[in-house]
Coordinates of C-alpha atoms in Angstrom, one line a residue:
M8 CA 21.4 -53.4 34.9
P9 CA 24.1 -52.8 32.3
Q10 CA 24.0 -49.3 31.0
E11 CA 23.6 -48.7 27.3
K12 CA 26.8 -47.5 25.6
R13 CA 26.4 -44.1 24.3
Q14 CA 27.4 -43.5 20.8
P15 CA 30.4 -41.2 20.6
P16 CA 29.8 -37.8 19.2
E17 CA 32.3 -38.3 16.4
S18 CA 30.2 -41.2 14.9
R19 CA 27.0 -39.1 15.0
T20 CA 28.8 -36.3 13.2
Q21 CA 30.1 -38.6 10.6
R22 CA 26.7 -40.1 10.1
F23 CA 25.2 -36.7 9.7
L24 CA 27.8 -35.8 7.1
Q25 CA 27.2 -39.0 5.2
T26 CA 23.4 -38.3 5.3
L27 CA 24.1 -34.8 3.8
V28 CA 26.3 -36.4 1.1
I29 CA 23.7 -38.9 0.0
F30 CA 21.0 -36.2 0.3
R31 CA 23.0 -34.2 -2.2
R32 CA 23.2 -37.2 -4.5
S33 CA 19.4 -37.7 -4.1
L34 CA 18.8 -34.1 -5.1
I35 CA 21.0 -34.5 -8.1
Y36 CA 19.0 -37.6 -9.1
Q37 CA 15.7 -35.9 -8.5
T38 CA 16.8 -33.0 -10.6
K39 CA 17.4 -35.2 -13.5
E40 CA 14.1 -37.0 -13.0
F41 CA 12.3 -33.7 -12.8
F42 CA 13.9 -32.4 -16.0
Q43 CA 13.0 -35.6 -17.9
N44 CA 9.4 -35.7 -16.7
S45 CA 8.5 -32.1 -16.2
T46 CA 5.6 -30.5 -18.0
L47 CA 7.4 -27.2 -18.3
H48 CA 8.0 -26.2 -21.9
G49 CA 11.5 -27.0 -23.3
V50 CA 12.9 -28.3 -20.0
R51 CA 12.8 -31.9 -21.1
Y52 CA 15.1 -31.3 -24.1
I53 CA 17.8 -29.6 -21.9
A54 CA 18.4 -32.7 -19.8
E55 CA 17.6 -35.5 -22.3
S56 CA 20.7 -37.7 -22.8
G57 CA 22.0 -38.0 -26.4
R58 CA 20.9 -34.5 -27.5
P59 CA 23.5 -32.5 -29.3
I60 CA 25.1 -29.7 -27.2
G61 CA 23.9 -27.1 -29.7
E62 CA 20.3 -28.3 -29.4
K63 CA 20.5 -28.3 -25.6
F64 CA 21.9 -24.8 -25.6
M65 CA 19.1 -23.6 -28.0
W66 CA 16.4 -24.9 -25.7
F67 CA 18.1 -23.5 -22.7
C68 CA 18.1 -20.0 -24.4
F69 CA 14.5 -20.3 -25.3
T70 CA 13.5 -21.4 -21.8
S71 CA 15.6 -18.7 -20.2
I72 CA 14.1 -16.0 -22.5
G73 CA 10.6 -17.2 -21.7
A74 CA 11.3 -17.3 -17.9
V75 CA 12.8 -13.8 -17.9
T76 CA 10.0 -12.3 -20.0
A77 CA 7.4 -13.9 -17.8
L78 CA 9.1 -12.6 -14.7
V79 CA 9.3 -9.0 -16.1
I80 CA 5.6 -9.0 -16.9
I81 CA 4.7 -10.5 -13.6
M82 CA 6.7 -7.9 -11.7
S83 CA 5.0 -5.1 -13.7
L84 CA 1.6 -6.6 -12.8
W85 CA 2.6 -6.8 -9.1
E86 CA 3.7 -3.2 -9.2
K87 CA 0.4 -2.2 -10.6
F88 CA -1.5 -4.2 -8.0
Q89 CA 0.5 -2.5 -5.2
T90 CA 0.3 1.1 -6.4
N91 CA -2.8 1.5 -8.5
P92 CA -5.4 -1.3 -7.9
T93 CA -8.5 1.0 -7.7
I94 CA -10.3 3.4 -10.0
T95 CA -12.5 6.3 -9.3
G96 CA -15.5 7.1 -11.4
L97 CA -18.9 8.8 -11.4
D98 CA -21.8 7.2 -9.6
T99 CA -24.7 7.5 -12.0
D100 CA -27.3 5.8 -9.8
F101 CA -27.4 8.6 -7.2
H102 CA -29.8 11.4 -6.1
N103 CA -29.6 13.3 -2.8
Q104 CA -32.8 13.8 -0.9
N105 CA -31.1 15.7 1.9
V106 CA -27.6 17.2 2.3
V107 CA -25.7 18.0 5.5
F108 CA -24.7 21.6 5.5
P109 CA -20.9 22.1 5.9
T110 CA -19.4 23.1 9.2
T111 CA -18.8 26.9 9.2
V112 CA -16.3 28.1 11.9
V113 CA -16.0 31.8 12.7
C114 CA -12.8 32.8 14.6
P115 CA -12.6 36.5 15.6
D116 CA -9.2 38.0 15.6
T117 CA -9.9 39.3 19.1
A118 CA -10.9 36.2 20.9
F119 CA -11.2 37.8 24.4
D120 CA -13.5 40.3 26.1
H121 CA -11.7 43.3 27.3
D122 CA -14.0 44.1 30.3
K123 CA -14.5 40.5 31.2
T124 CA -10.8 39.6 31.3
Y125 CA -9.9 42.7 33.4
E126 CA -12.7 42.1 35.8
K127 CA -11.7 38.4 36.3
V128 CA -8.1 39.3 36.9
Y129 CA -8.9 42.1 39.2
N130 CA -11.1 39.9 41.4
T131 CA -8.9 36.8 41.5
L132 CA -5.2 37.1 40.4
A133 CA -4.7 40.8 41.3
N134 CA -6.7 40.6 44.6
Y135 CA -8.4 44.0 43.8
D136 CA -5.1 45.7 43.0
E137 CA -5.5 47.8 39.9
A138 CA -1.8 48.0 39.1
Q139 CA -1.4 44.2 39.3
A140 CA -4.6 43.8 37.3
Q141 CA -3.2 45.9 34.5
M142 CA 0.0 43.7 34.6
Y143 CA -1.8 40.3 34.7
T144 CA -4.6 40.9 32.2
P145 CA -2.4 40.4 29.0
F146 CA -1.6 36.9 30.1
L147 CA -5.3 35.9 30.4
R148 CA -6.1 37.6 27.1
L149 CA -3.3 35.6 25.3
L150 CA -4.7 32.3 26.6
T151 CA -7.8 32.8 24.5
S152 CA -5.7 32.5 21.3
L153 CA -3.0 30.2 22.7
N154 CA -1.2 27.9 20.2
F155 CA 2.3 26.6 19.7
D156 CA 3.5 29.9 18.2
S157 CA 2.4 31.9 21.2
I158 CA 3.6 29.5 23.9
R159 CA 6.8 31.4 24.6
D160 CA 5.0 34.7 24.9
A161 CA 2.5 33.2 27.4
K162 CA 5.5 31.9 29.4
V163 CA 7.0 35.3 29.6
L164 CA 3.8 37.0 30.6
S165 CA 3.1 34.5 33.4
Q166 CA 6.4 35.1 35.2
S167 CA 5.0 38.1 37.0
I168 CA 2.0 36.2 38.4
P169 CA 2.5 34.1 41.6
Q170 CA 2.5 30.4 40.8
N171 CA 0.2 29.5 43.6
L172 CA -2.5 31.8 42.1
L173 CA -2.2 30.2 38.7
D174 CA -2.4 26.7 40.1
A175 CA -5.9 27.5 41.4
H176 CA -7.2 26.6 37.9
T177 CA -5.9 24.8 34.8
I178 CA -4.7 26.9 31.8
R179 CA -7.8 25.7 29.9
E180 CA -10.1 26.9 32.7
W181 CA -8.3 30.3 32.8
A182 CA -8.8 30.6 29.0
F183 CA -12.5 30.0 29.3
E184 CA -12.7 32.8 32.0
G185 CA -11.8 35.5 29.5
H186 CA -13.0 34.4 26.1
I187 CA -15.4 36.5 24.1
D188 CA -19.1 35.7 24.4
C189 CA -21.3 34.6 21.4
Q190 CA -23.4 37.7 21.7
N191 CA -20.4 39.9 21.0
V192 CA -19.3 37.8 18.0
F193 CA -22.6 37.9 15.9
V194 CA -25.1 40.5 15.1
S195 CA -27.7 38.3 13.3
C196 CA -28.0 35.0 11.6
K197 CA -30.2 33.3 8.9
Y198 CA -30.4 29.7 7.9
R199 CA -32.5 28.6 4.8
D200 CA -33.6 32.2 4.6
E201 CA -35.2 32.1 8.0
D202 CA -34.0 34.1 11.1
I203 CA -32.3 31.9 13.8
P204 CA -30.8 32.8 17.2
C205 CA -27.0 32.8 16.5
C206 CA -25.9 31.5 19.9
D207 CA -28.3 28.5 19.8
H208 CA -26.6 27.2 16.6
F209 CA -23.0 28.5 16.9
E210 CA -21.2 26.5 19.6
P211 CA -17.9 27.5 21.2
I212 CA -14.8 25.4 20.3
Y213 CA -11.2 25.8 21.7
T214 CA -8.5 24.5 19.3
E215 CA -5.0 25.5 18.0
H216 CA -6.8 28.5 16.3
G217 CA -8.0 29.8 19.7
F218 CA -11.5 30.5 20.6
C219 CA -14.0 30.1 17.7
Y220 CA -17.7 29.5 17.2
A221 CA -18.8 26.8 14.9
F222 CA -22.1 26.1 13.1
N223 CA -23.0 22.4 12.5
S224 CA -19.9 21.2 14.4
R225 CA -19.4 17.6 15.7
F226 CA -18.4 18.9 19.1
K227 CA -18.3 21.9 21.4
S228 CA -15.7 22.8 24.0
T229 CA -16.2 23.2 27.8
P230 CA -13.5 24.0 30.4
T231 CA -13.1 20.3 31.3
E232 CA -13.9 18.4 28.1
D233 CA -15.1 18.4 24.4
V234 CA -18.8 17.4 24.2
K235 CA -20.6 15.9 21.2
T236 CA -23.3 18.0 19.7
G237 CA -26.7 16.9 18.5
A238 CA -27.9 16.0 15.0
P239 CA -26.4 18.0 12.2
H240 CA -28.4 20.6 10.2
D241 CA -29.7 19.2 7.0
L242 CA -30.9 20.8 3.8
Y243 CA -33.7 19.6 1.5
E244 CA -34.1 20.2 -2.2
T245 CA -37.5 21.8 -1.5
D246 CA -36.0 24.4 0.9
K247 CA -36.4 28.1 -0.1
K248 CA -32.7 28.7 0.1
W249 CA -29.7 26.4 0.6
A250 CA -27.7 29.0 2.5
L251 CA -26.4 30.3 5.8
F252 CA -26.1 34.1 6.4
F253 CA -24.6 35.8 9.4
I254 CA -23.1 39.2 10.3
P255 CA -20.0 39.1 12.4
N256 CA -19.4 41.8 14.9
S257 CA -15.6 42.2 14.2
T258 CA -12.8 41.1 11.9
S259 CA -12.9 37.3 11.6
R260 CA -11.5 34.3 9.8
I261 CA -14.0 31.9 8.4
Y262 CA -13.5 28.1 7.7
I263 CA -15.8 25.9 5.7
F264 CA -15.4 22.1 5.7
S265 CA -17.2 18.8 6.1
N266 CA -19.2 18.0 9.2
E267 CA -17.3 14.7 9.4
E268 CA -14.0 16.3 10.2
Y269 CA -12.5 17.6 13.5
F270 CA -11.4 21.2 13.4
G271 CA -7.7 21.9 14.0
S272 CA -4.5 23.3 12.7
D273 CA -4.9 21.2 9.5
F274 CA -7.5 23.7 8.1
N275 CA -6.8 27.1 6.6
A276 CA -9.2 30.0 6.5
Q277 CA -11.0 30.4 3.2
I278 CA -12.4 33.8 4.0
D279 CA -11.0 36.9 5.8
W280 CA -13.9 39.1 6.7
S281 CA -13.6 42.7 7.9
E282 CA -16.2 45.4 8.3
P283 CA -18.0 46.7 6.1
Q284 CA -17.7 43.8 3.6
L285 CA -20.4 41.7 2.0
V286 CA -18.9 38.3 1.1
E287 CA -20.9 35.8 -0.9
V288 CA -19.5 32.3 -1.1
R289 CA -20.9 29.8 -3.6
I290 CA -19.9 26.3 -2.8
S291 CA -20.2 22.8 -4.3
K292 CA -20.1 19.4 -2.7
K293 CA -17.9 16.5 -3.9
N294 CA -18.5 13.2 -2.1
T295 CA -16.3 10.1 -2.7
Y296 CA -17.1 6.7 -1.3
T297 CA -15.4 3.4 -1.6
T298 CA -17.1 0.0 -2.2
D299 CA -16.7 -2.8 0.3
D300 CA -14.8 -4.9 -2.3
A301 CA -11.8 -2.6 -1.6
R302 CA -11.5 -4.1 1.9
Q303 CA -9.6 -7.0 0.3
L304 CA -6.8 -4.6 -0.4
S305 CA -4.4 -3.3 2.2
I306 CA -4.6 0.3 3.5
G307 CA -1.4 1.2 1.6
Q308 CA -2.8 -0.2 -1.7
R309 CA -6.2 1.6 -1.6
K310 CA -4.7 4.7 0.2
C311 CA -7.7 5.2 2.5
I312 CA -9.2 3.9 5.7
F313 CA -12.8 2.9 6.3
S314 CA -14.5 4.7 9.2
D315 CA -14.8 1.4 11.2
E316 CA -11.5 -0.1 10.2
V317 CA -9.2 1.9 12.6
K318 CA -10.4 2.9 16.1
L319 CA -8.7 6.0 17.4
N320 CA -8.1 6.3 21.2
Y321 CA -9.1 9.9 21.6
F322 CA -11.7 10.1 18.8
P323 CA -13.4 6.7 18.9
D324 CA -16.6 7.6 17.1
A325 CA -15.4 7.3 13.5
Y326 CA -12.1 7.5 11.7
T327 CA -11.3 10.7 9.8
F328 CA -8.0 12.1 8.5
S329 CA -8.3 15.3 10.7
S330 CA -9.0 13.3 13.9
C331 CA -6.0 11.0 13.1
M332 CA -3.7 14.0 12.6
K333 CA -4.9 15.7 15.8
Q334 CA -4.4 12.5 17.8
C335 CA -0.9 12.1 16.3
R336 CA 0.0 15.6 17.6
M337 CA -1.5 14.9 21.0
N338 CA 0.5 11.7 21.3
R339 CA 3.8 13.4 20.4
A340 CA 3.1 16.2 22.9
I341 CA 2.3 13.6 25.7
K342 CA 5.4 11.6 24.8
L343 CA 7.8 14.5 24.7
C344 CA 6.4 16.7 27.5
K345 CA 4.4 14.2 29.6
C346 CA 1.3 16.4 29.4
N347 CA -1.6 17.4 27.1
P348 CA -1.6 21.0 25.7
P349 CA -4.6 23.0 27.0
F350 CA -6.0 23.7 23.5
Y351 CA -6.5 20.0 22.8
K352 CA -9.3 17.7 23.9
P353 CA -8.9 16.9 27.6
I354 CA -8.0 13.2 28.1
P355 CA -8.7 11.2 31.3
N356 CA -5.6 10.2 33.3
V357 CA -3.4 12.5 31.3
P358 CA -2.4 15.8 33.1
M359 CA -3.0 19.1 31.4
C360 CA 0.0 21.1 30.6
S361 CA 0.7 23.9 33.1
I362 CA 3.0 27.0 32.9
K363 CA 6.0 25.0 33.9
D364 CA 5.5 22.7 30.8
F365 CA 5.4 25.6 28.4
D366 CA 9.2 25.6 28.0
C367 CA 9.0 21.9 26.9
L368 CA 6.2 22.6 24.4
D369 CA 8.1 25.5 22.9
E370 CA 11.3 23.5 22.6
F371 CA 9.6 20.5 20.8
K372 CA 6.9 22.4 18.9
S373 CA 8.5 21.6 15.5
N374 CA 8.6 17.9 16.4
I375 CA 5.0 17.9 17.6
T376 CA 3.6 19.7 14.5
N377 CA 5.8 17.9 12.0
I378 CA 3.4 16.1 9.6
K379 CA 6.1 13.6 8.5
D380 CA 5.7 11.9 11.9
C381 CA 2.1 11.2 11.1
L382 CA 2.4 9.3 7.9
Q383 CA 0.2 6.5 9.2
C384 CA -2.8 8.8 8.8
E385 CA -4.5 8.2 5.5
L386 CA -7.6 9.8 4.0
S387 CA -11.0 8.4 4.9
C388 CA -12.6 6.1 2.3
S389 CA -15.7 8.1 2.6
K390 CA -14.7 11.7 2.1
T391 CA -16.7 14.9 1.5
V392 CA -15.0 18.1 0.2
F393 CA -16.6 21.5 -0.3
N394 CA -15.1 23.6 -3.0
I395 CA -15.6 27.3 -3.4
D396 CA -16.7 27.8 -6.9
K397 CA -17.5 31.6 -6.7
L398 CA -16.3 34.2 -4.2
I399 CA -17.7 37.7 -4.3
K400 CA -16.5 40.5 -2.0
M401 CA -18.2 43.9 -2.0
S402 CA -17.2 46.9 0.1
D403 CA -19.1 49.7 -1.6
R404 CA -22.4 49.0 0.1
P405 CA -22.1 49.7 3.8
E406 CA -25.8 49.0 4.4
S407 CA -25.4 45.4 3.2
L408 CA -22.7 43.5 5.1
G409 CA -22.2 40.0 6.3
V410 CA -21.2 36.6 5.0
L411 CA -23.4 34.4 2.8
V412 CA -22.5 30.7 2.4
E413 CA -24.7 29.1 -0.3
F414 CA -24.8 26.0 -2.5
L415 CA -24.3 27.0 -6.1
T416 CA -26.4 24.0 -7.3
W417 CA -28.0 21.1 -5.6
P418 CA -25.4 18.4 -5.1
I419 CA -26.0 15.6 -7.7
I420 CA -22.5 14.4 -8.2
R421 CA -20.9 11.5 -6.3
Y422 CA -17.7 9.6 -7.0
K423 CA -17.2 5.9 -6.5
R424 CA -13.9 4.3 -5.8
E425 CA -13.9 0.5 -6.7
V426 CA -11.4 -2.3 -7.2
L427 CA -9.9 -2.3 -10.7
F428 CA -7.3 -5.0 -10.1
G429 CA -8.0 -7.4 -7.2
W430 CA -6.5 -10.7 -5.9
V431 CA -8.5 -12.8 -8.3
D432 CA -7.4 -10.6 -11.3
L433 CA -3.8 -10.8 -10.1
L434 CA -4.0 -14.6 -9.9
V435 CA -5.5 -15.0 -13.3
S436 CA -2.9 -12.7 -14.8
F437 CA 0.0 -14.5 -13.2
G438 CA -1.4 -17.9 -14.3
G439 CA -1.9 -16.7 -17.9
I440 CA 1.6 -15.2 -18.2
A441 CA 3.3 -18.2 -16.7
S442 CA 1.3 -20.6 -18.8
L443 CA 1.9 -18.7 -22.0
F444 CA 5.7 -18.5 -21.7
L445 CA 6.6 -21.6 -19.6
G446 CA 3.5 -23.9 -19.4
F447 CA 3.6 -23.4 -15.6
S448 CA 0.6 -24.0 -13.4
L449 CA -0.1 -24.3 -9.7
L450 CA 0.3 -28.1 -10.0
S451 CA 3.7 -27.5 -11.6
G452 CA 4.7 -25.6 -8.5
V453 CA 3.4 -28.4 -6.3
E454 CA 5.4 -30.8 -8.5
I455 CA 8.6 -28.9 -7.9
I456 CA 8.1 -28.9 -4.2
Y457 CA 7.3 -32.6 -4.3
Y458 CA 10.4 -33.6 -6.2
F459 CA 12.9 -31.6 -4.2
T460 CA 11.4 -32.2 -0.7
L461 CA 9.3 -35.2 -0.1
R462 CA 10.6 -37.4 -2.9
A463 CA 14.3 -36.5 -2.2
C464 CA 13.9 -37.2 1.5
C465 CA 12.1 -40.5 1.0
M466 CA 14.8 -41.6 -1.4
V467 CA 17.4 -41.0 1.3
Y468 CA 15.7 -43.3 3.7
K469 CA 14.2 -45.9 1.4
N470 CA 17.1 -46.2 -1.1
R471 CA 20.0 -45.3 1.2
Q472 CA 22.2 -48.3 0.2
D473 CA 21.7 -47.6 -3.5
L474 CA 22.7 -43.9 -3.0
Y475 CA 25.8 -45.1 -1.1
E476 CA 26.8 -47.4 -4.0
I477 CA 26.2 -44.7 -6.6
E478 CA 28.3 -42.2 -4.7
E479 CA 31.1 -44.7 -4.2
K480 CA 31.0 -45.7 -7.9
I481 CA 31.3 -42.0 -9.0
R482 CA 34.2 -41.5 -6.6
Q483 CA 36.1 -44.5 -7.9
E484 CA 35.6 -43.7 -11.6
P485 CA 38.9 -42.5 -13.2
P486 CA 38.9 -39.1 -14.7
P487 CA 38.2 -39.0 -18.5
K488 CA 41.3 -39.1 -20.7
I489 CA 42.2 -35.8 -22.3
D490 CA 43.4 -35.9 -25.9
L491 CA 46.0 -33.2 -26.4
K492 CA 46.6 -33.9 -30.0
L493 CA 46.3 -31.0 -32.4
S494 CA 45.3 -33.2 -35.4
L495 CA 41.6 -33.4 -36.4
S496 CA 40.0 -36.9 -36.3
S497 CA 37.4 -37.9 -38.9
H498 CA 33.9 -38.8 -37.6
N499 CA 33.6 -41.6 -40.3
P500 CA 35.0 -44.9 -39.3
R501 CA 37.7 -46.5 -41.5
I502 CA 37.2 -49.8 -43.2
G503 CA 38.1 -52.6 -40.9
D504 CA 37.6 -50.7 -37.6
T505 CA 35.5 -52.4 -35.0
P506 CA 32.4 -50.3 -34.3
T507 CA 32.1 -48.9 -30.8
S508 CA 29.0 -49.1 -28.5
A509 CA 28.2 -45.5 -29.4
V510 CA 27.6 -46.1 -33.1
L511 CA 25.2 -48.3 -35.0
K512 CA 25.8 -49.5 -38.5
V513 CA 23.1 -49.1 -41.0
K514 CA 23.0 -51.4 -44.1
P515 CA 23.4 -49.4 -47.3
A516 CA 20.4 -49.3 -49.6
E517 CA 20.4 -51.6 -52.6
E518 CA 20.7 -50.0 -56.0
S519 CA 17.6 -50.3 -58.0
V520 CA 18.1 -51.9 -61.3
G521 CA 15.9 -51.0 -64.3
P522 CA 14.3 -48.0 -65.7
N523 CA 13.3 -45.0 -63.6
P524 CA 9.6 -45.3 -62.9
L525 CA 9.3 -41.5 -62.9
A526 CA 10.9 -41.1 -66.3
G527 CA 7.6 -41.1 -68.1
Y528 CA 6.3 -38.1 -66.1
Q529 CA 9.2 -35.8 -66.5
R530 CA 8.8 -32.6 -68.4
K531 CA 11.1 -31.7 -71.2
H532 CA 12.8 -28.8 -69.5
E533 CA 13.4 -30.7 -66.2
K534 CA 16.6 -32.6 -65.5
D535 CA 16.7 -36.1 -64.3
Y536 CA 18.3 -36.1 -60.8
S537 CA 17.4 -39.7 -60.0
I538 CA 20.9 -40.9 -61.2
N539 CA 22.6 -38.9 -58.5
T540 CA 20.6 -40.6 -55.7
K541 CA 22.1 -43.9 -56.6
N542 CA 25.4 -43.0 -54.8
Y543 CA 23.8 -41.8 -51.5
Y544 CA 24.1 -45.1 -49.6
K545 CA 27.1 -46.7 -51.2
T546 CA 29.1 -46.2 -48.0
P547 CA 27.8 -47.4 -44.6
K548 CA 26.0 -44.7 -42.7
V549 CA 27.0 -44.6 -39.0
L550 CA 24.4 -43.3 -36.5
P551 CA 24.7 -43.0 -32.7
D552 CA 22.7 -45.6 -30.8
Y553 CA 22.8 -43.6 -27.5
G554 CA 23.8 -46.7 -25.5
Y555 CA 20.8 -48.8 -26.5
T556 CA 22.6 -51.2 -29.0
N557 CA 21.4 -54.8 -28.6
K558 CA 24.3 -57.0 -29.7
S559 CA 22.0 -60.1 -29.9
K560 CA 20.3 -58.6 -32.9
N561 CA 21.6 -58.4 -36.5
S562 CA 22.7 -54.9 -36.8
W563 CA 22.2 -55.0 -40.6
T564 CA 18.7 -56.3 -40.7
T565 CA 17.0 -55.3 -37.5
Y566 CA 16.3 -51.9 -36.0
D567 CA 15.0 -51.0 -32.5
H568 CA 12.2 -48.6 -33.2
S569 CA 12.0 -47.6 -29.5
Q570 CA 15.2 -45.6 -29.7
Y571 CA 15.3 -42.0 -30.7
M572 CA 16.5 -41.3 -34.3
P573 CA 17.3 -37.6 -34.7

């Protein structure tokens, strides 16, 4: 069978270039068509043939000013939509029946038990050697308040201890061996003006602040994991007292925050208690929630994250800002040192940092704790903040000492964040501005796409030969003659000149013979200007016909009303 002759690549290239040329000609033609038939304000007058240059320039200026003004206003609306689309106001239809008491954390300055740590070291690490026990005990005591600032000191103290003895337990387990017991932290406790056992309600937690005890915390710490606690403690409006009272046994730092948050280095102590002080703290609750309409906005626009919107790997229960920040620090420590610090929540399949990893943690501690690396963490859309409205410290009454955390008033205020400027509002604003200044609508945009895509392409394939002829005709047209004369030529034709196709003669008006019909209605002080009008049409008036002159008609007696007369 005879094989088909393949077209040489040169002819394909030439055909492609020819197609591009006629496509360009098609776009030029469609541009003229669009300008003549467009519904946009003022565009038709810019491209209409026969219009004076001054008039075209005037309409071009008006259209450009309208387009620029509309664009500036639209950009300002878009900036408002991106940066400030929500508004926060008071929720008037709200009344609390019960309130979750804030988490209260007590961190003693001395987080270890002297006798307990010495006895543990004496029985294990020192192997019943008193001299070695005295040498090893400071290391175990430091582990109870271990953080990034004391990592280097812990490394130095561990150098005298044999490595094989330290490897018998993890650093976290060694810290739990020497921490202070709850019975040695509190003397007595009261909740809602009723005596309660302190150690049944204050749970141990191990964080960057060392060993602490927390009331109404979301979790409690064990040597191997962080465990969720039970239901939080509530207050009711009918309770005798909306307060928690406790007496610490030693100097302590006290933190007060929402039960929704995870305790960590993001929190600062509100109270520094020392014996024999009586500290009374009056607090108020400010709760802010976000309506579901805000889900249409991005996280960057509303600047908050719903509790079920982002699921954290290490804290999957519900999203909070503090849990996100803690997970960010954990991820950076694991990435840089390939282990999880012992004062963080233990993670399955991730090794706990040992003594040999302390050098790495100390080297990269500024990178791990840098908040600029955790910018993806936003506030929670449902957020509760406890403010200290009144703080009273008294040291002149030794018989009355302790810490009282009490609500100043029953919480009745709640804030609501809702959408002020959503997608529908943005669309309406854009449409109103574009329509006001340009007469633009969504169908106008579709029309633009139609003219310069579908219609232009269809013309290339359906009227290909016509486009070739137009392109060839334009190429063969001689360039226009340039008149370099410096003399000015008159626009009025001289008598005897043959009229060109660009002008149309108009028959002069006949002079009216007879008296002026308005003469009888003139006032005495008015002049008669009717005589001057007799000379207006004594000479032929020449008007442009814009190429529509029909030579078969009598140019003096007929007139084509379909043409435009400026």
